Amino acid sequence: MKILVMNAGSSSQKSCLYQIDGEQLPDLPPVPLWEAQIDWTHQPGIAELKVNTANGAIHKAEIPLQSRGPVMAQMLDTLWSGATQVLASASEIDMVGHRVVHGGQYYQDSVRITPDVKTRIAELADLAPVHNPVNLEGIEAIEAILGDLPQVAVFDTAFHARMPERTALYPVPYAWAEQGIRRYGFHGTSHRYCAQRAAQLLNRDLKELRIVTCHLGNGCSLAAIRDGYSINTTMGFTPLDGLMMGSRSGAVDPSILLYLIREQGYSAEQLETILNQESGLFGVSGVSNDLRLVMQAIADSDVRAQLALDMYIERLKQFIGAMIASLGGLDVLIFTAGVGENAPNVRAEACAAFAYMGLQLDLDRNSGRPRDQVISSADSSVVVMVIHTQEDWAIARECWQIAMA
Ligand code: AMP
């Protein structure tokens, strides 16, 4: 079965084609036959397309950008023509899986896309104005180019949609919850994939494990996983809540915003920009949202860079503690994404806070870039792992499971 994965962001479109043979999913994520990326912001009025294939072919092009549809058509063309051709024709594609950021309260699992599903995704654009419209655009582009192919929506929120109300609701007037103001959580595809992969590597039943997954990338969130589902997470109504991130603040006292509006005349738009793009590691350090550059500045004795990292780790420890409290204990702690997979110091400092409960890292295993490996010592009370998150592969698996159901 050949599955095309479409992962649309605000400024880029990543796509890949997987082939899954046989009646069972492979244990190891396969290498995609074909991968493509469109950078919509390459230059004003020009998009950049980059394509590469498993057998080493590469294609690059700058494409005039009036609307996105023709650029996506050109991207898909490289599947069945030119140097990067991997298919005889478009009809070889069996299914298309789309990452969709917001599924609201409607979707607890991935679904086959129907006109009703499209209407819901469009309605939910209110809650995810940057992402849901571009996700829908991707779905419609595939319809226009590939016709009546089965398409699947894989929602970032779905893994958290079974959170109990006591966790999902905010302590505000109940009427707000009735309007949909509640915690949804995000990064669900990554949290789910990492938990499933950890259980597979440990040869344990996922449903028996209490797991905290730490997705630490540019955006950061934790999930508390029990019985195979997220029962708590740090992101909320939007992906701004919870942990300190690259350029997002995470949780702050809402009265700060009221104060700034009242006393200093800030607008909602200004505050939204500041909290999303000018806060977090970048806002505190003044250096960058990229932890690598913050660590370089620390090596050069930059005091504010050190403060930013200390705050990042402090908040990470606090929220891991909160997730453990929701679970009533912890069997497996997982680190993933750019920071989680590549920053041994962050993992070591976060884990040190839980030494009191018998969690012990193996410092040799933690050093460097372990991938899909246990990094705790043999006598640790909690298994600590680094899992390489593979959201595109997770989306392809969801499609395969829906096709096989
Ligand atoms: P992601 O959103 O998962 O792609 O993660 C991107 C972030 O990961 C970057 O902004 C960096 O902060 C972080 N990152 C990537 N590589 C490293 C590294 N070697 N050391 C520390 N942080 C890293």
Coordinates of N, CA and C and ligand atoms in Angstrom, one line a residue, residues 217-218 289-292 295 337-339 342-343 369, ligand 1:
G217 N 10.5 20.5 21.5 CA 11.0 21.0 20.3 C 11.0 22.5 20.3
N218 N 10.7 23.1 19.2 CA 10.4 24.6 19.3 C 9.2 24.9 20.1
N289 N 15.6 31.6 19.9 CA 14.7 30.6 20.4 C 15.3 29.2 20.3
D290 N 16.5 29.1 19.7 CA 17.2 27.9 19.4 C 18.1 27.6 20.6
L291 N 17.9 26.4 21.3 CA 18.6 26.1 22.5 C 20.1 26.0 22.2
R292 N 20.5 25.6 21.0 CA 21.9 25.4 20.6 C 22.6 26.8 20.8
M295 N 22.9 27.9 24.4 CA 24.0 27.2 25.1 C 25.3 27.7 24.7
A337 N 11.8 14.9 20.3 CA 11.8 16.2 19.5 C 13.2 16.9 19.7
G338 N 13.4 18.0 19.0 CA 14.7 18.6 18.8 C 15.5 18.7 20.1
V339 N 14.9 19.3 21.2 CA 15.7 19.4 22.4 C 15.7 18.1 23.2
N342 N 18.2 15.8 21.6 CA 19.6 16.2 21.4 C 20.3 17.0 22.5
A343 N 19.6 17.2 23.6 CA 20.2 18.0 24.7 C 20.3 17.1 26.0
R369 N 23.7 11.3 21.5 CA 22.4 11.3 20.9 C 21.8 10.0 20.8
Ligands
AMP1 P1 11.8 20.6 16.6 O1 10.7 21.6 16.8 O2 11.5 19.3 17.2 O3 12.4 20.6 15.2 O4 13.0 21.2 17.5 C1 13.8 22.3 17.1 C2 14.6 22.8 18.3 O5 15.4 21.7 18.8 C3 15.6 23.9 17.9 O6 15.0 25.2 17.9 C4 16.6 23.7 19.0 O7 16.3 24.5 20.1 C5 16.5 22.3 19.4 N1 17.7 21.5 19.0 C6 18.0 20.9 17.9 N2 19.2 20.3 17.9 C7 19.7 20.5 19.1 C8 20.9 20.2 19.8 N3 21.9 19.5 19.2 N4 21.1 20.7 21.0 C9 20.2 21.4 21.7 N5 19.0 21.7 21.1 C10 18.8 21.3 19.8

